[in-house]
C-alpha cells in the first residue's frame, strides 16, 4: 500500500485514466515507481471514481459566493467514498481519509485556476451574511476567554503551587512544569474533545487520585484504563439493514436525537 501523498496521488490519477508520463509530471515520481504502484489497476471512466465525483460535486458548491461549508464537503466525501460499520462502537465510520479530503481540495483548486473562477472552502462557524462581524466577535470572545483562563491559572498557582516554601532551581522547575500541566488540565476540563481521554474518565481518575492522596478511608481504586482488561466479551452491534444507509449513519451519530430533544 502506498504510504506517501505522492504515491496515493499516483494511484488515484491512474484510476482516472491518466498516462504514466502525466502522472510522473504531476507527482514527481520516477517511471519505475509509478508503474510499480499502479500495476494491475484498471482504468475507469473518470466520472465513475469516488474522487472524480467528489471533485465535481465539491467544485459546483465551492463556486457559490459563500463557497462550500465544511459539513457539506464532508457529507459529499461520506456519500462518494462510502462507510464501514463499526461493530464495537455501533456506528458507521466514513471510509475516506484526511489525505482524500486534501486531494479533493487540491483538484478543485486546480480546476478553479483552469476555469479562472474563485472557489471558497468555508468553515462551519462562518456567518455568510456578516462574515467580518462574526469573525471579529469570535476573536474578541477568544481573547476574553484567554484572559480569564490565564487569570484562573495564576490564581491556582498562588493557592496551590507545589514546593512553594522552597527557593531553588528544583522548585522553580517543578512549578513551571506544574503551570503547564494546569493549563492542559483546565483545557481538558473546559473544552470538549481537547484531550483524547473522555471527560468522565478524567474526572473519575482525578477523584480517585486526590482521595487517595487525602487519605480518604473509603476511597476505592477503580479501573479507569482504556480497553477491555476484564476478559469480558466486547459489545457487538450488528449493522442495521435500513433502506437508507445515510440516514442509518446520521442516526448512529446521535444527530437525530439531538434534533428531537430540541422539540421535546
PDB file of N, CA and C in Angstrom, residues 203-240:
ATOM      1  N   UNK A 203     -12.319  12.788  35.066  1.00  0.00           N
ATOM      2  CA  UNK A 203     -12.835  13.202  36.368  1.00  0.00           C
ATOM      3  C   UNK A 203     -12.751  12.061  37.379  1.00  0.00           C
ATOM      4  N   UNK A 204     -13.090  10.860  36.935  1.00  0.00           N
ATOM      5  CA  UNK A 204     -13.043   9.705  37.829  1.00  0.00           C
ATOM      6  C   UNK A 204     -11.608   9.428  38.274  1.00  0.00           C
ATOM      7  N   UNK A 205     -10.696   9.452  37.315  1.00  0.00           N
ATOM      8  CA  UNK A 205      -9.292   9.177  37.636  1.00  0.00           C
ATOM      9  C   UNK A 205      -8.730  10.232  38.587  1.00  0.00           C
ATOM     10  N   UNK A 206      -9.085  11.495  38.353  1.00  0.00           N
ATOM     11  CA  UNK A 206      -8.601  12.575  39.218  1.00  0.00           C
ATOM     12  C   UNK A 206      -9.174  12.446  40.627  1.00  0.00           C
ATOM     13  N   UNK A 207     -10.457  12.075  40.714  1.00  0.00           N
ATOM     14  CA  UNK A 207     -11.107  11.909  42.014  1.00  0.00           C
ATOM     15  C   UNK A 207     -10.442  10.803  42.821  1.00  0.00           C
ATOM     16  N   UNK A 208     -10.193   9.675  42.180  1.00  0.00           N
ATOM     17  CA  UNK A 208      -9.554   8.553  42.870  1.00  0.00           C
ATOM     18  C   UNK A 208      -8.177   8.954  43.383  1.00  0.00           C
ATOM     19  N   UNK A 209      -7.416   9.643  42.533  1.00  0.00           N
ATOM     20  CA  UNK A 209      -6.059  10.039  42.911  1.00  0.00           C
ATOM     21  C   UNK A 209      -6.062  11.013  44.085  1.00  0.00           C
ATOM     22  N   UNK A 210      -6.901  12.054  44.007  1.00  0.00           N
ATOM     23  CA  UNK A 210      -6.908  13.048  45.085  1.00  0.00           C
ATOM     24  C   UNK A 210      -7.460  12.465  46.378  1.00  0.00           C
ATOM     25  N   UNK A 211      -8.441  11.558  46.292  1.00  0.00           N
ATOM     26  CA  UNK A 211      -8.950  10.902  47.501  1.00  0.00           C
ATOM     27  C   UNK A 211      -7.856  10.083  48.175  1.00  0.00           C
ATOM     28  N   UNK A 212      -7.089   9.365  47.379  1.00  0.00           N
ATOM     29  CA  UNK A 212      -6.008   8.562  47.942  1.00  0.00           C
ATOM     30  C   UNK A 212      -4.938   9.447  48.578  1.00  0.00           C
ATOM     31  N   UNK A 213      -4.640  10.567  47.925  1.00  0.00           N
ATOM     32  CA  UNK A 213      -3.629  11.473  48.475  1.00  0.00           C
ATOM     33  C   UNK A 213      -4.116  12.139  49.761  1.00  0.00           C
ATOM     34  N   UNK A 214      -5.437  12.372  49.852  1.00  0.00           N
ATOM     35  CA  UNK A 214      -6.012  12.968  51.057  1.00  0.00           C
ATOM     36  C   UNK A 214      -6.140  11.948  52.177  1.00  0.00           C
ATOM     37  N   UNK A 215      -6.004  10.662  51.816  1.00  0.00           N
ATOM     38  CA  UNK A 215      -6.147   9.618  52.820  1.00  0.00           C
ATOM     39  C   UNK A 215      -7.586   9.326  53.166  1.00  0.00           C
ATOM     40  N   UNK A 216      -8.484   9.553  52.211  1.00  0.00           N
ATOM     41  CA  UNK A 216      -9.899   9.278  52.439  1.00  0.00           C
ATOM     42  C   UNK A 216     -10.091   7.788  52.699  1.00  0.00           C
ATOM     43  N   UNK A 217     -10.662   7.413  53.847  1.00  0.00           N
ATOM     44  CA  UNK A 217     -10.770   5.989  54.211  1.00  0.00           C
ATOM     45  C   UNK A 217     -11.535   5.149  53.203  1.00  0.00           C
ATOM     46  N   UNK A 218     -12.628   5.705  52.659  1.00  0.00           N
ATOM     47  CA  UNK A 218     -13.473   4.887  51.791  1.00  0.00           C
ATOM     48  C   UNK A 218     -13.157   5.077  50.322  1.00  0.00           C
ATOM     49  N   UNK A 219     -11.993   5.643  50.009  1.00  0.00           N
ATOM     50  CA  UNK A 219     -11.620   5.800  48.607  1.00  0.00           C
ATOM     51  C   UNK A 219     -11.414   4.436  47.985  1.00  0.00           C
ATOM     52  N   UNK A 220     -12.049   4.207  46.875  1.00  0.00           N
ATOM     53  CA  UNK A 220     -11.955   2.915  46.199  1.00  0.00           C
ATOM     54  C   UNK A 220     -11.202   3.093  44.895  1.00  0.00           C
ATOM     55  N   UNK A 221     -10.153   2.311  44.707  1.00  0.00           N
ATOM     56  CA  UNK A 221      -9.409   2.374  43.453  1.00  0.00           C
ATOM     57  C   UNK A 221     -10.150   1.561  42.411  1.00  0.00           C
ATOM     58  N   UNK A 222     -10.615   2.243  41.383  1.00  0.00           N
ATOM     59  CA  UNK A 222     -11.329   1.557  40.312  1.00  0.00           C
ATOM     60  C   UNK A 222     -10.510   1.647  39.049  1.00  0.00           C
ATOM     61  N   UNK A 223     -10.756   0.713  38.146  1.00  0.00           N
ATOM     62  CA  UNK A 223     -10.017   0.697  36.892  1.00  0.00           C
ATOM     63  C   UNK A 223     -10.574   1.742  35.955  1.00  0.00           C
ATOM     64  N   UNK A 224      -9.706   2.639  35.497  1.00  0.00           N
ATOM     65  CA  UNK A 224     -10.132   3.660  34.543  1.00  0.00           C
ATOM     66  C   UNK A 224      -9.312   3.563  33.278  1.00  0.00           C
ATOM     67  N   UNK A 225      -8.668   2.428  33.086  1.00  0.00           N
ATOM     68  CA  UNK A 225      -7.858   2.246  31.890  1.00  0.00           C
ATOM     69  C   UNK A 225      -8.752   2.024  30.688  1.00  0.00           C
ATOM     70  N   UNK A 226      -8.239   2.381  29.529  1.00  0.00           N
ATOM     71  CA  UNK A 226      -8.970   2.108  28.307  1.00  0.00           C
ATOM     72  C   UNK A 226      -8.855   0.643  27.961  1.00  0.00           C
ATOM     73  N   UNK A 227      -9.671   0.228  27.022  1.00  0.00           N
ATOM     74  CA  UNK A 227      -9.586  -1.153  26.569  1.00  0.00           C
ATOM     75  C   UNK A 227     -10.445  -2.059  27.420  1.00  0.00           C
ATOM     76  N   UNK A 228     -10.251  -3.367  27.231  1.00  0.00           N
ATOM     77  CA  UNK A 228     -11.063  -4.351  27.915  1.00  0.00           C
ATOM     78  C   UNK A 228     -10.154  -5.334  28.616  1.00  0.00           C
ATOM     79  N   UNK A 229      -9.797  -5.030  29.893  1.00  0.00           N
ATOM     80  CA  UNK A 229      -8.863  -5.870  30.626  1.00  0.00           C
ATOM     81  C   UNK A 229      -9.572  -6.887  31.500  1.00  0.00           C
ATOM     82  N   UNK A 230     -10.911  -6.873  31.526  1.00  0.00           N
ATOM     83  CA  UNK A 230     -11.651  -7.761  32.411  1.00  0.00           C
ATOM     84  C   UNK A 230     -11.829  -9.150  31.830  1.00  0.00           C
ATOM     85  N   UNK A 231     -11.533  -9.288  30.559  1.00  0.00           N
ATOM     86  CA  UNK A 231     -11.721 -10.580  29.928  1.00  0.00           C
ATOM     87  C   UNK A 231     -13.127 -10.784  29.408  1.00  0.00           C
ATOM     88  N   UNK A 232     -14.023  -9.810  29.674  1.00  0.00           N
ATOM     89  CA  UNK A 232     -15.385  -9.933  29.183  1.00  0.00           C
ATOM     90  C   UNK A 232     -15.425  -9.679  27.684  1.00  0.00           C
ATOM     91  N   UNK A 233     -16.410 -10.276  27.042  1.00  0.00           N
ATOM     92  CA  UNK A 233     -16.539 -10.113  25.598  1.00  0.00           C
ATOM     93  C   UNK A 233     -16.911  -8.670  25.269  1.00  0.00           C
ATOM     94  N   UNK A 234     -16.317  -8.137  24.214  1.00  0.00           N
ATOM     95  CA  UNK A 234     -16.641  -6.790  23.774  1.00  0.00           C
ATOM     96  C   UNK A 234     -18.066  -6.750  23.247  1.00  0.00           C
ATOM     97  N   UNK A 235     -18.709  -5.598  23.427  1.00  0.00           N
ATOM     98  CA  UNK A 235     -20.058  -5.453  22.893  1.00  0.00           C
ATOM     99  C   UNK A 235     -20.017  -5.521  21.373  1.00  0.00           C
ATOM    100  N   UNK A 236     -21.054  -6.114  20.820  1.00  0.00           N
ATOM    101  CA  UNK A 236     -21.127  -6.251  19.363  1.00  0.00           C
ATOM    102  C   UNK A 236     -22.432  -5.638  18.888  1.00  0.00           C
ATOM    103  N   UNK A 237     -22.324  -4.729  17.931  1.00  0.00           N
ATOM    104  CA  UNK A 237     -23.501  -4.082  17.371  1.00  0.00           C
ATOM    105  C   UNK A 237     -23.672  -4.550  15.929  1.00  0.00           C
ATOM    106  N   UNK A 238     -24.743  -5.281  15.641  1.00  0.00           N
ATOM    107  CA  UNK A 238     -24.956  -5.707  14.253  1.00  0.00           C
ATOM    108  C   UNK A 238     -25.283  -4.515  13.376  1.00  0.00           C
ATOM    109  N   UNK A 239     -24.870  -4.582  12.128  1.00  0.00           N
ATOM    110  CA  UNK A 239     -25.140  -3.493  11.199  1.00  0.00           C
ATOM    111  C   UNK A 239     -26.623  -3.418  10.888  1.00  0.00           C
ATOM    112  N   UNK A 240     -27.234  -2.224  10.982  1.00  0.00           N
ATOM    113  CA  UNK A 240     -28.658  -2.091  10.658  1.00  0.00           C
ATOM    114  C   UNK A 240     -28.904  -2.340   9.179  1.00  0.00           C
TER     115      UNK A 240
END
